[in-house]
Coordinates of C-alpha atoms and ligand atoms in Angstrom, one line a residue:
Chain A
X1 CA -161.5 27.6 -127.1
X2 CA -160.3 24.0 -126.9
X3 CA -159.9 22.3 -130.1
X4 CA -158.9 18.6 -130.7
X5 CA -158.3 16.9 -133.9
X6 CA -157.7 13.5 -134.3
X7 CA -156.0 13.4 -131.0
X8 CA -154.5 10.3 -129.6
X9 CA -152.9 9.9 -126.2
X10 CA -150.6 7.0 -125.2
X11 CA -148.1 5.9 -122.5
X12 CA -145.7 3.7 -124.7
X13 CA -147.6 0.7 -126.2
X14 CA -151.2 1.6 -124.1
X15 CA -153.5 4.0 -126.0
X16 CA -155.8 5.8 -123.8
X17 CA -158.1 7.3 -126.3
X18 CA -157.5 8.1 -130.1
X19 CA -159.2 10.0 -133.1
X20 CA -160.8 12.5 -130.6
X21 CA -161.9 15.4 -132.5
X22 CA -163.8 17.9 -130.2
X23 CA -164.3 21.5 -130.1
X24 CA -165.2 23.3 -126.7
X25 CA -166.6 26.6 -126.9
X26 CA -166.3 29.7 -124.8
X27 CA -168.6 29.2 -121.6
X28 CA -169.3 25.8 -122.2
X29 CA -169.4 23.3 -119.8
X30 CA -167.9 19.8 -120.6
X31 CA -168.3 17.0 -118.0
X32 CA -165.6 14.0 -118.5
X33 CA -166.7 10.8 -117.4
X34 CA -165.3 7.6 -117.6
X35 CA -164.0 4.5 -115.3
X36 CA -160.5 4.8 -113.5
X37 CA -157.6 4.6 -115.8
X38 CA -159.5 5.6 -118.7
X39 CA -157.3 8.8 -119.3
X40 CA -159.4 11.8 -118.0
X41 CA -156.4 13.3 -115.8
X42 CA -154.3 12.6 -118.8
X43 CA -156.6 14.7 -121.1
X44 CA -156.3 17.5 -118.7
X45 CA -152.6 17.0 -118.7
X46 CA -152.5 17.4 -122.4
X47 CA -154.6 20.6 -122.1
X48 CA -152.4 21.8 -119.8
X49 CA -149.2 21.3 -122.0
X50 CA -147.8 18.7 -119.4
X51 CA -147.7 15.7 -121.9
X52 CA -147.8 15.8 -125.7
X53 CA -150.4 14.1 -127.9
X54 CA -149.1 10.9 -129.3
X55 CA -151.1 11.9 -132.6
X56 CA -153.4 14.7 -133.9
X57 CA -153.4 18.4 -132.9
X58 CA -154.5 20.4 -129.8
X59 CA -155.0 24.1 -129.8
X60 CA -156.2 26.1 -126.8
X61 CA -157.8 29.6 -127.7
X62 CA -155.9 29.0 -131.1
X63 CA -152.4 28.2 -129.9
X64 CA -150.6 24.9 -128.9
X65 CA -150.9 24.3 -124.9
X66 CA -148.5 26.0 -123.1
X67 CA -147.1 25.3 -119.5
X68 CA -147.9 27.9 -117.1
X69 CA -150.5 29.6 -119.6
X70 CA -152.6 32.0 -117.6
X71 CA -155.6 31.4 -119.5
X72 CA -155.9 27.9 -118.1
X73 CA -156.8 27.2 -114.5
X74 CA -156.3 24.0 -112.9
X75 CA -158.0 22.5 -109.7
X76 CA -156.1 19.1 -109.5
X77 CA -157.5 15.7 -108.1
X78 CA -157.8 16.0 -104.5
X79 CA -155.2 15.2 -102.3
X80 CA -155.6 16.8 -99.0
X81 CA -152.5 19.3 -97.9
X82 CA -150.2 18.2 -95.2
X83 CA -151.5 19.5 -91.7
X84 CA -148.2 21.3 -90.8
X85 CA -147.9 23.0 -94.2
X86 CA -147.0 26.6 -93.3
X87 CA -149.3 28.3 -95.5
X88 CA -152.6 29.8 -94.7
X89 CA -155.6 30.1 -97.5
X90 CA -154.7 33.4 -98.5
X91 CA -150.9 32.3 -99.0
X92 CA -152.1 29.4 -101.4
X93 CA -154.1 31.5 -103.6
X94 CA -151.2 34.1 -103.7
X95 CA -149.3 31.2 -105.1
X96 CA -151.7 30.9 -107.7
X97 CA -151.0 34.6 -108.9
X98 CA -147.2 34.7 -108.7
X99 CA -146.0 31.5 -107.2
X100 CA -144.3 30.6 -110.5
X101 CA -141.9 33.7 -110.5
X102 CA -138.6 33.7 -109.4
X103 CA -137.4 35.5 -106.2
X104 CA -138.8 36.1 -102.9
X105 CA -141.5 38.4 -104.1
X106 CA -142.6 40.7 -101.2
X107 CA -146.5 40.9 -102.2
X108 CA -147.6 44.4 -102.1
X109 CA -151.2 45.8 -101.8
X110 CA -152.4 45.1 -105.2
X111 CA -151.7 41.4 -104.9
X112 CA -153.2 41.6 -101.3
X113 CA -156.1 43.1 -102.4
X114 CA -156.6 40.7 -105.3
X115 CA -156.3 37.8 -102.8
X116 CA -159.0 39.1 -100.6
X117 CA -161.2 39.5 -103.6
X118 CA -160.8 35.6 -104.6
X119 CA -161.2 34.6 -101.3
X120 CA -164.5 36.6 -100.7
X121 CA -165.7 35.4 -104.3
X122 CA -165.7 32.0 -103.3
X123 CA -166.8 32.5 -99.8
X124 CA -163.5 31.7 -98.2
X125 CA -163.0 35.1 -96.7
X126 CA -163.9 33.4 -93.1
X127 CA -160.9 31.3 -93.2
X128 CA -158.5 33.5 -95.1
X129 CA -156.1 33.0 -92.3
X130 CA -156.3 29.9 -91.1
X131 CA -153.6 27.0 -92.2
X132 CA -154.6 25.2 -95.3
X133 CA -154.0 21.7 -93.5
X134 CA -156.6 22.8 -90.6
X135 CA -159.3 23.3 -93.5
X136 CA -162.0 20.7 -94.1
X137 CA -162.0 19.1 -97.5
X138 CA -165.1 21.6 -98.5
X139 CA -163.2 24.4 -97.3
X140 CA -159.7 23.4 -99.1
X141 CA -161.7 23.1 -102.0
X142 CA -163.3 26.3 -102.1
X143 CA -159.8 27.8 -101.8
X144 CA -158.6 25.6 -104.6
X145 CA -161.3 27.2 -106.7
X146 CA -160.0 30.8 -105.5
X147 CA -156.5 29.4 -106.7
X148 CA -157.6 28.6 -110.0
X149 CA -159.1 31.5 -110.7
X150 CA -156.0 33.7 -109.6
X151 CA -155.2 34.4 -113.1
X152 CA -158.5 35.1 -114.3
X153 CA -158.4 32.2 -116.7
X154 CA -160.8 31.6 -119.5
X155 CA -160.6 28.0 -119.3
X156 CA -161.0 25.9 -115.9
X157 CA -159.9 22.2 -115.7
X158 CA -161.3 20.7 -112.8
X159 CA -160.3 17.0 -111.9
X160 CA -162.7 15.1 -109.8
X161 CA -163.3 18.4 -107.6
X162 CA -166.2 16.9 -105.6
X163 CA -164.4 13.6 -104.5
X164 CA -165.2 13.1 -100.8
X165 CA -167.1 16.4 -100.5
X166 CA -170.7 16.0 -98.7
X167 CA -173.6 16.8 -100.6
X168 CA -173.8 20.5 -99.3
X169 CA -170.5 21.0 -100.4
X170 CA -170.6 19.6 -103.7
X171 CA -173.6 21.7 -104.4
X172 CA -171.8 24.7 -103.3
X173 CA -168.3 24.1 -105.4
X174 CA -170.4 23.3 -108.6
X175 CA -172.7 26.8 -108.1
X176 CA -169.2 28.6 -107.9
X177 CA -168.0 27.1 -110.9
X178 CA -171.2 27.0 -112.7
X179 CA -171.8 31.1 -111.7
X180 CA -168.1 31.5 -112.9
X181 CA -169.0 30.4 -116.1
X182 CA -172.2 32.2 -116.4
X183 CA -170.9 35.8 -115.5
X184 CA -167.7 35.2 -117.1
X185 CA -168.0 32.7 -120.0
X186 CA -165.4 30.6 -118.8
X187 CA -165.2 27.3 -120.3
X188 CA -165.2 24.4 -117.8
X189 CA -163.8 20.9 -118.2
X190 CA -165.2 19.0 -115.7
X191 CA -163.6 15.5 -114.8
X192 CA -166.0 13.6 -112.8
X193 CA -167.2 10.1 -111.4
X194 CA -170.5 11.1 -110.7
X195 CA -172.7 13.1 -113.3
X196 CA -175.7 13.7 -111.0
X197 CA -174.3 16.8 -109.0
X198 CA -173.7 18.6 -112.2
X199 CA -176.6 17.4 -114.4
X200 CA -178.1 20.8 -114.2
X201 CA -175.5 22.5 -115.7
X202 CA -173.7 20.4 -118.2
X203 CA -173.7 21.1 -121.8
X204 CA -172.1 18.3 -123.1
X205 CA -170.5 14.8 -121.8
X206 CA -167.3 13.7 -123.0
X207 CA -167.4 9.7 -122.1
X208 CA -163.8 7.9 -122.1
X209 CA -163.8 3.9 -121.9
X210 CA -161.7 1.3 -122.9
X211 CA -159.7 3.2 -125.6
X212 CA -162.9 4.5 -126.9
X213 CA -165.0 7.5 -126.2
X214 CA -168.4 9.2 -126.8
X215 CA -169.5 12.7 -127.0
X216 CA -172.7 14.5 -126.9
X217 CA -175.2 16.2 -124.8
X218 CA -176.4 13.9 -121.4
X219 CA -179.3 12.3 -123.4
X220 CA -177.3 11.4 -126.3
X221 CA -174.3 10.0 -124.3
X222 CA -176.0 8.8 -121.2
X223 CA -177.8 6.2 -122.6
X224 CA -178.1 2.3 -122.4
X225 CA -177.0 1.7 -125.9
X226 CA -174.2 4.4 -126.2
X227 CA -172.7 3.2 -122.9
X228 CA -173.0 -0.4 -123.8
X229 CA -171.2 0.2 -127.4
X230 CA -168.5 2.2 -125.4
X231 CA -168.0 -0.7 -122.8
X232 CA -168.5 -3.4 -125.2
X233 CA -171.1 -5.1 -122.6
X234 CA -174.5 -4.6 -121.6
X235 CA -174.8 -1.5 -119.4
X236 CA -178.1 -0.2 -118.1
X237 CA -178.8 3.4 -117.8
X238 CA -181.7 4.4 -115.6
X239 CA -183.0 7.8 -115.4
X240 CA -185.1 8.0 -112.1
X241 CA -186.3 11.2 -110.2
X242 CA -183.8 13.6 -112.1
X243 CA -181.0 11.5 -111.6
X244 CA -179.1 9.0 -113.7
X245 CA -177.8 5.5 -112.3
X246 CA -175.6 3.5 -114.5
X247 CA -175.7 -0.3 -113.7
X248 CA -173.9 -3.1 -115.2
X249 CA -170.1 -3.8 -115.8
X250 CA -168.8 -0.4 -115.5
X251 CA -170.4 2.0 -112.9
X252 CA -168.6 5.2 -113.5
X253 CA -171.6 7.4 -112.7
X254 CA -174.8 7.4 -110.8
X255 CA -174.3 5.3 -107.9
X256 CA -170.8 4.2 -108.7
X257 CA -169.0 0.9 -107.2
X258 CA -165.5 1.8 -107.7
X259 CA -164.6 -2.0 -107.7
X260 CA -166.4 -2.2 -110.9
X261 CA -164.8 0.6 -112.5
X262 CA -161.2 -0.6 -111.4
X263 CA -162.0 -3.8 -113.1
X264 CA -162.8 -2.4 -116.3
X265 CA -159.6 0.2 -116.3
X266 CA -157.6 -3.2 -116.6
X267 CA -159.0 -4.1 -119.9
Chain B
X1 CA -121.9 16.6 -57.8
X2 CA -120.8 19.9 -57.6
X3 CA -117.5 18.4 -59.9
X4 CA -120.3 17.2 -62.6
X5 CA -121.9 20.5 -62.8
X6 CA -118.4 22.0 -63.1
X7 CA -117.9 19.9 -65.9
X8 CA -121.1 20.7 -67.8
X9 CA -121.0 24.5 -66.7
X10 CA -118.0 26.4 -66.1
X11 CA -117.9 30.2 -66.4
X12 CA -114.3 30.8 -64.8
X13 CA -112.1 33.3 -67.3
X14 CA -115.2 33.6 -69.6
X15 CA -114.3 36.8 -71.1
X16 CA -111.0 35.4 -72.3
X17 CA -112.5 32.1 -73.5
X18 CA -114.8 34.5 -75.4
X19 CA -112.3 36.0 -77.5
X20 CA -111.0 32.7 -78.3
X21 CA -114.2 31.3 -79.8
X22 CA -115.2 34.5 -81.6
X23 CA -114.7 32.7 -84.9
X24 CA -117.1 29.9 -83.6
X25 CA -119.4 32.4 -82.5
X26 CA -119.8 33.9 -86.0
X27 CA -120.0 30.6 -87.5
X28 CA -122.5 29.7 -85.3
X29 CA -124.8 32.7 -86.4
X30 CA -124.0 31.9 -89.9
X31 CA -125.4 28.4 -89.5
X32 CA -128.3 29.5 -87.7
X33 CA -129.3 31.7 -90.4
X34 CA -128.9 29.0 -93.2
X35 CA -130.1 26.2 -91.0
X36 CA -133.3 28.0 -90.4
X37 CA -134.0 28.9 -93.8
X38 CA -133.0 25.6 -95.5
X39 CA -134.8 23.6 -92.6
X40 CA -138.0 25.3 -93.6
X41 CA -137.9 23.4 -97.0
X42 CA -136.7 20.3 -95.2
X43 CA -139.9 20.0 -93.2
X44 CA -142.0 20.8 -96.1
X45 CA -140.3 18.8 -98.4
X46 CA -140.2 15.9 -96.0
X47 CA -136.4 15.3 -96.2
X48 CA -134.9 15.0 -92.8
X49 CA -133.7 11.7 -93.9
X50 CA -131.9 12.9 -96.7
X51 CA -130.3 15.6 -94.4
X52 CA -129.0 12.5 -92.2
X53 CA -127.9 10.5 -95.4
X54 CA -126.0 13.7 -96.6
X55 CA -124.4 14.4 -93.2
X56 CA -122.8 10.8 -93.0
X57 CA -121.3 11.1 -96.7
X58 CA -120.4 14.6 -95.7
X59 CA -118.4 13.1 -92.6
X60 CA -116.7 10.6 -95.0
X61 CA -115.3 13.7 -97.1
X62 CA -114.3 15.8 -94.1
X63 CA -112.7 12.7 -92.3
X64 CA -110.7 11.9 -95.7
X65 CA -109.4 15.7 -96.0
X66 CA -108.4 15.5 -92.2
X67 CA -106.4 12.2 -93.3
X68 CA -104.8 13.7 -96.2
X69 CA -104.4 17.2 -94.3
X70 CA -106.2 19.3 -96.5
X71 CA -109.1 21.5 -96.1
X72 CA -111.8 19.6 -93.9
X73 CA -114.8 22.1 -94.9
X74 CA -113.8 21.4 -98.8
X75 CA -113.6 17.7 -97.9
X76 CA -117.1 17.8 -96.6
X77 CA -118.4 20.0 -99.2
X78 CA -117.0 17.2 -101.8
X79 CA -118.7 14.4 -99.7
X80 CA -122.2 16.2 -99.4
X81 CA -122.2 17.3 -103.1
X82 CA -121.5 13.4 -104.1
X83 CA -124.5 12.5 -101.9
X84 CA -126.5 15.2 -102.9
X85 CA -126.1 14.4 -106.7
X86 CA -126.5 10.6 -105.9
X87 CA -129.7 11.2 -104.1
X88 CA -130.8 13.8 -106.9
X89 CA -130.0 11.6 -109.9
X90 CA -131.4 8.4 -108.6
X91 CA -134.2 9.1 -106.1
X92 CA -136.8 11.1 -108.0
X93 CA -139.7 9.4 -106.4
X94 CA -140.0 9.5 -102.5
X95 CA -139.8 5.8 -101.9
X96 CA -136.6 5.3 -104.1
X97 CA -135.1 8.5 -102.4
X98 CA -135.5 7.1 -98.8
X99 CA -133.9 3.3 -99.9
X100 CA -131.1 5.0 -101.8
X101 CA -130.3 7.3 -98.5
X102 CA -130.7 4.1 -96.5
X103 CA -127.9 2.4 -98.5
X104 CA -125.6 5.6 -98.7
X105 CA -125.7 6.4 -95.1
X106 CA -124.1 3.3 -93.5
X107 CA -121.4 3.3 -96.7
X108 CA -120.4 7.0 -95.7
X109 CA -120.1 6.4 -92.0
X110 CA -118.1 3.5 -92.5
X111 CA -115.7 5.2 -94.8
X112 CA -115.4 8.0 -92.3
X113 CA -114.7 5.5 -89.6
X114 CA -112.0 4.2 -91.6
X115 CA -110.5 7.4 -92.4
X116 CA -110.7 8.4 -88.6
X117 CA -109.1 5.2 -87.6
X118 CA -106.0 6.0 -90.1
X119 CA -105.6 9.6 -88.9
X120 CA -103.0 10.1 -86.5
X121 CA -103.6 13.6 -85.3
X122 CA -105.5 15.0 -82.3
X123 CA -108.2 12.9 -81.2
X124 CA -110.3 16.0 -80.7
X125 CA -110.5 16.6 -84.4
X126 CA -111.9 13.1 -85.2
X127 CA -114.6 13.2 -82.4
X128 CA -115.4 16.8 -83.4
X129 CA -116.5 16.0 -86.9
X130 CA -119.1 13.6 -85.4
X131 CA -120.3 15.3 -82.4
X132 CA -119.4 18.8 -83.0
X133 CA -116.5 21.1 -81.7
X134 CA -116.2 24.7 -80.8
X135 CA -112.4 25.9 -80.9
X136 CA -111.5 24.3 -84.4
X137 CA -113.0 27.4 -86.4
X138 CA -109.9 28.6 -87.7
X139 CA -109.9 31.8 -90.1
X140 CA -109.6 29.9 -93.2
X141 CA -112.4 27.7 -92.1
X142 CA -114.6 30.7 -91.4
X143 CA -114.1 32.2 -94.7
X144 CA -115.2 28.9 -96.5
X145 CA -118.1 28.8 -94.2
X146 CA -119.0 32.2 -95.0
X147 CA -118.5 31.9 -98.7
X148 CA -120.7 28.6 -99.0
X149 CA -123.3 30.2 -96.5
X150 CA -123.6 33.3 -99.0
X151 CA -124.0 30.9 -102.1
X152 CA -126.7 29.1 -100.2
X153 CA -128.4 32.2 -99.3
X154 CA -128.4 33.3 -102.7
X155 CA -129.7 30.4 -104.3
X156 CA -132.5 30.4 -101.8
X157 CA -133.4 33.9 -102.6
X158 CA -133.8 33.2 -106.3
X159 CA -135.5 29.9 -105.6
X160 CA -137.9 30.8 -102.6
X161 CA -141.3 31.2 -104.2
X162 CA -141.4 28.6 -106.8
X163 CA -139.7 26.1 -104.5
X164 CA -142.4 26.8 -101.7
X165 CA -144.8 26.4 -104.4
X166 CA -143.4 23.1 -105.8
X167 CA -142.9 21.8 -102.1
X168 CA -146.4 22.4 -100.8
X169 CA -148.7 22.1 -103.9
X170 CA -146.5 20.4 -106.8
X171 CA -149.5 19.5 -109.3
X172 CA -150.6 23.3 -109.6
X173 CA -147.2 24.3 -109.4
X174 CA -146.4 22.4 -112.2
X175 CA -149.5 23.4 -114.3
X176 CA -148.5 27.1 -113.4
X177 CA -145.0 26.6 -115.1
X178 CA -143.1 26.0 -112.2
X179 CA -140.2 23.3 -113.2
X180 CA -141.0 21.2 -110.3
X181 CA -138.9 18.1 -111.4
X182 CA -135.9 20.1 -112.0
X183 CA -136.2 22.2 -108.5
X184 CA -135.9 18.8 -106.4
X185 CA -132.4 17.8 -107.3
X186 CA -131.4 21.5 -107.3
X187 CA -132.5 22.0 -103.6
X188 CA -130.8 18.5 -102.7
X189 CA -127.5 20.5 -103.7
X190 CA -128.6 23.4 -101.7
X191 CA -129.3 20.7 -99.0
X192 CA -125.9 19.4 -99.7
X193 CA -123.9 22.8 -99.1
X194 CA -125.8 23.3 -95.9
X195 CA -125.1 19.9 -94.2
X196 CA -121.5 20.5 -95.2
X197 CA -121.3 23.7 -93.2
X198 CA -123.3 22.5 -90.3
X199 CA -121.5 19.5 -89.8
X200 CA -118.1 21.6 -89.1
X201 CA -120.0 23.1 -85.9
X202 CA -122.6 20.6 -84.6
X203 CA -120.9 17.6 -85.9
X204 CA -122.5 14.8 -88.4
X205 CA -124.7 12.9 -86.1
X206 CA -126.7 15.9 -84.7
X207 CA -127.4 18.0 -88.1
X208 CA -130.9 17.5 -87.8
X209 CA -130.8 19.9 -84.7
X210 CA -130.2 22.7 -87.0
X211 CA -131.7 21.5 -90.2
X212 CA -134.8 20.2 -88.9
X213 CA -135.8 21.0 -85.4
X214 CA -136.0 24.7 -85.6
X215 CA -138.2 25.0 -88.6
X216 CA -140.4 22.2 -87.3
X217 CA -141.0 24.4 -84.1
X218 CA -141.5 27.4 -86.0
X219 CA -144.1 25.5 -88.0
X220 CA -146.1 24.4 -84.8
X221 CA -146.8 28.3 -84.0
X222 CA -147.3 29.9 -87.1
X223 CA -148.5 29.1 -90.7
X224 CA -147.6 32.2 -92.2
X225 CA -144.9 31.9 -94.8
X226 CA -143.1 34.9 -93.8
X227 CA -143.0 34.2 -90.2
X228 CA -142.1 30.6 -90.0
X229 CA -138.7 30.9 -91.8
X230 CA -138.1 34.2 -89.5
X231 CA -138.7 32.1 -86.3
X232 CA -137.1 29.1 -87.6
X233 CA -134.0 31.2 -88.5
X234 CA -134.1 32.8 -84.5
X235 CA -134.5 29.3 -83.0
X236 CA -131.5 27.8 -85.0
X237 CA -129.5 30.8 -84.2
X238 CA -130.3 30.9 -80.5
X239 CA -129.6 27.2 -80.4
X240 CA -126.1 27.5 -81.7
X241 CA -124.8 30.8 -80.4
X242 CA -126.5 30.0 -77.2
X243 CA -125.0 26.1 -77.0
X244 CA -121.7 27.7 -78.0
X245 CA -121.7 30.2 -75.0
X246 CA -122.9 27.6 -72.5
X247 CA -120.5 24.9 -73.9
X248 CA -117.2 27.3 -73.1
X249 CA -114.9 26.3 -70.6
X250 CA -116.7 22.6 -70.1
X251 CA -114.8 19.9 -71.4
X252 CA -118.0 18.4 -73.1
X253 CA -118.6 18.9 -76.8
X254 CA -120.8 21.4 -77.9
X255 CA -123.7 19.3 -79.4
X256 CA -125.4 18.5 -76.1
X257 CA -126.2 22.2 -75.3
X258 CA -127.1 23.0 -78.9
X259 CA -129.6 19.9 -79.1
X260 CA -131.1 20.6 -75.7
X261 CA -131.7 24.1 -76.5
X262 CA -133.0 23.4 -79.7
X263 CA -135.5 20.4 -78.2
X264 CA -136.7 22.7 -75.6
X265 CA -137.9 25.4 -77.8
X266 CA -139.6 22.7 -80.0
X267 CA -141.5 21.4 -77.0
X268 CA -142.4 25.0 -75.8
X269 CA -143.8 25.6 -79.6
X270 CA -145.5 22.0 -80.0
X271 CA -147.2 23.3 -76.7
X272 CA -148.2 26.5 -77.7
X273 CA -149.3 25.0 -81.1
X274 CA -151.5 22.6 -79.3
X275 CA -153.2 25.3 -77.6
X276 CA -153.7 27.6 -80.6
X277 CA -155.1 24.7 -82.3
X278 CA -157.7 23.9 -79.7
X279 CA -158.8 27.5 -79.3
X280 CA -158.3 30.0 -82.2
X281 CA -158.0 27.5 -85.3
X282 CA -160.0 24.8 -83.8
X283 CA -162.9 27.0 -82.4
X284 CA -163.5 28.0 -85.9
X285 CA -164.2 24.6 -87.0
X286 CA -166.8 24.0 -84.3
X287 CA -169.0 26.7 -86.1
X288 CA -172.1 25.6 -88.1
X289 CA -171.3 25.7 -91.8
X290 CA -170.6 29.1 -92.6
X291 CA -171.9 29.5 -96.2
X292 CA -171.1 32.8 -97.9
X293 CA -172.0 35.2 -94.9
X294 CA -169.1 37.1 -94.5
X295 CA -170.0 39.6 -91.4
X296 CA -169.8 37.4 -88.5
X297 CA -166.8 35.7 -89.7
X298 CA -164.4 38.5 -89.8
X299 CA -163.4 38.5 -86.1
X300 CA -161.8 35.1 -85.9
X301 CA -160.0 36.0 -89.2
X302 CA -158.7 39.4 -87.9
X303 CA -157.9 37.9 -84.6
X304 CA -155.7 35.0 -86.1
X305 CA -154.0 37.9 -88.3
X306 CA -152.7 39.5 -85.3
X307 CA -150.9 36.2 -84.2
X308 CA -150.7 34.3 -87.4
Ligands
ADP401 N1 -146.8 9.2 -116.9 C1 -147.3 8.3 -117.2 N2 -146.7 7.2 -117.6 C2 -147.1 6.1 -117.9 N3 -148.7 5.7 -117.6 C3 -149.4 6.7 -117.1 C4 -148.8 8.0 -116.9 N4 -149.8 8.7 -116.1 C5 -150.8 7.7 -116.4 N5 -150.6 6.6 -116.9 C6 -151.6 5.5 -116.9 O1 -152.5 6.0 -117.8 C7 -153.9 5.6 -117.5 C8 -154.7 6.6 -117.4 O2 -154.5 7.5 -116.2 P1 -155.3 8.7 -115.6 O3 -155.5 9.6 -116.9 O4 -154.8 9.5 -114.4 O5 -156.8 8.1 -115.9 P2 -158.1 8.4 -114.9 O6 -158.0 9.9 -114.7 O7 -159.0 8.6 -115.9 O8 -158.1 7.5 -113.6 C9 -153.5 4.6 -116.3 O9 -153.7 3.3 -116.7 C10 -152.2 5.2 -115.7 O10 -151.4 4.2 -115.2
MG402 MG1 -157.7 11.0 -112.7

């Protein structure tokens, strides 16, 4: 579904990553990890066709990425919506269907039914008519999932969708995404700071750090050796009770200390 | 006391007066429609300060036209569009935008004051541009107003959906192919046009009473993207037309009437909104985590749908 060859992305002089070659298959769950500023969001922006690669090639389903493509769904890095936003959950989802079209657009029963369906699928039907600004973080994120699925995409790009959610809601959101992938073979690219909530469903990990990267299964990438090489300093990866804890200079997963990640981002 | 009352409200010869200000009433209705709709985006995009900034340059344009003896509406359109272009070109990011507006605003006001000081005509004309007027709308001006309003409405109809998307949810809108960056200056121009015609009636200092208050009031009582602009339009129209009719015969400018009605509507809507938040919308939040169960939750949803 996604094919990157010798890809590089840089803003001016600053190279975020280079020589990235990666094939992501249909129905695959790819976790993208790395400290702040390592270029995770930028990778998604490249996949969305919003920034061009500075080198190499990228194809989505065999074609170059195109802005507004219906086969790609997107959940942005969380930013809560303004409290007075004059939209209800159902309206936000509807914008995902036809919000890019010119004109007023009166909706009609087909679109209304589709919105109901999408909301029900993610369990957001109870608050379909509640203003989005009044939803809790977890509720807003469910509605975001429904919106991202509005075009029935074959690839879902999620940018830190678990940020500031409690454990219950984290589980609810990851299960929604995993179910979608299993039932519809949707490819999921999941940017996260925290690998533990998705350990059970991750097929492969792309770890970005300091201009370099590492790709492989969780057990290949999340090791002291691999991460130490990536960061160029000693990093300890400890597996304990089904969880992965990363300790050392860069804590980009496990019990992450954000100050450590931020420092790493500057290098 | 009675004298003061008669200065503020005076309904003698009302029928004859009404005939005199027919143009103003029509203009008021047009402005209500435009202000209510454009205001919806002003509030969504957090642009009240831009409205104020544009209106000062629009005022400079209008007073320049007054001084030169040319069409005042055309003058304010020129001022507005120059301001809109400057803001659109220089202020992509919100922080830049506000400081640019802060720089433009006093400059526009100063320029306008200069032009008015040089102007030797009727004093009422001068004052009117700042604080509003009702009698000065002649047929030529009215056709300028109507023409500009038509352009605004056509642009709004075309831009409505993507502009809404880009205003409330820019990241996803951009991912879905909405030209988010291009829409910002485009809307600023629509806003410039709306400001230019609004200052003809309510004056440069009080444009926000049309382009912000009604929409802000509407958004207090509904989150429906259909009802919000409709209510906003209704509020704006009631404010201008109602204000004009109350101001008839009095020696006071129209603006205090318009702003008072507009503000009262806002207060009432705030009250209603606060009650709604605590009862219907808020009660839902008191429920425990709803999970996937659908049955019991249909009731509040349906109740809201009826009012929302
Ligand atoms: N449009 C841009 N122009 C220049 N630099 C950018 C731009 N977008 C992001 N950056 C920089 O690129 C780096 C990576 O950003 P990002 O992809 O958001 O990282 P992450 O999501 O991993 O935290 C950051 O240092 C950021 O400042
Ligand atoms: Mg990011």
